[in-house]
C-alpha angles and dihedrals in degrees: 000000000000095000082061092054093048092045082050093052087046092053094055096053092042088053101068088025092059092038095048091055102040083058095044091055093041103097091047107046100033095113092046113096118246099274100060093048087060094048087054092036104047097059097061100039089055086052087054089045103044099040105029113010097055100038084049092058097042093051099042101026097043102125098044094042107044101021107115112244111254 
């Protein structure tokens, strides 16, 4: 159970992290097909990730995501 949760919290910091950047790149890569928007696009969402997304869930989430069910 607390893999879900932490897959939950994850979720809810990818979400506006994915959709940022896919808004931010629009206007650049509009014309690309698909698979050149995600190489541009998935490095930088795996440094988010990596570096903000995951060390902001574990600071502020850190009751509901790594607490133990009961």
């Amino acid at each position: 159970m607390t893999r879900f949760r932490f897959a939950l919290a994850l979720c809810v910091g990818a979400y506006p992290l994915i959709t940022g950047l896919l808004y931010l790149w629009a206007p650049v890569l509009d014309d690309l097909p698909s698979w050149q928007v995600t190489l541009v696009i998935v490095p930088q969402m795996v440094f988010g990730m990596v570096f903000a997304v995951i060390p902001l869930v574990h600071r502020c989430l850190r009751g509901f995501a790594t607490a133990p069910a009961r």
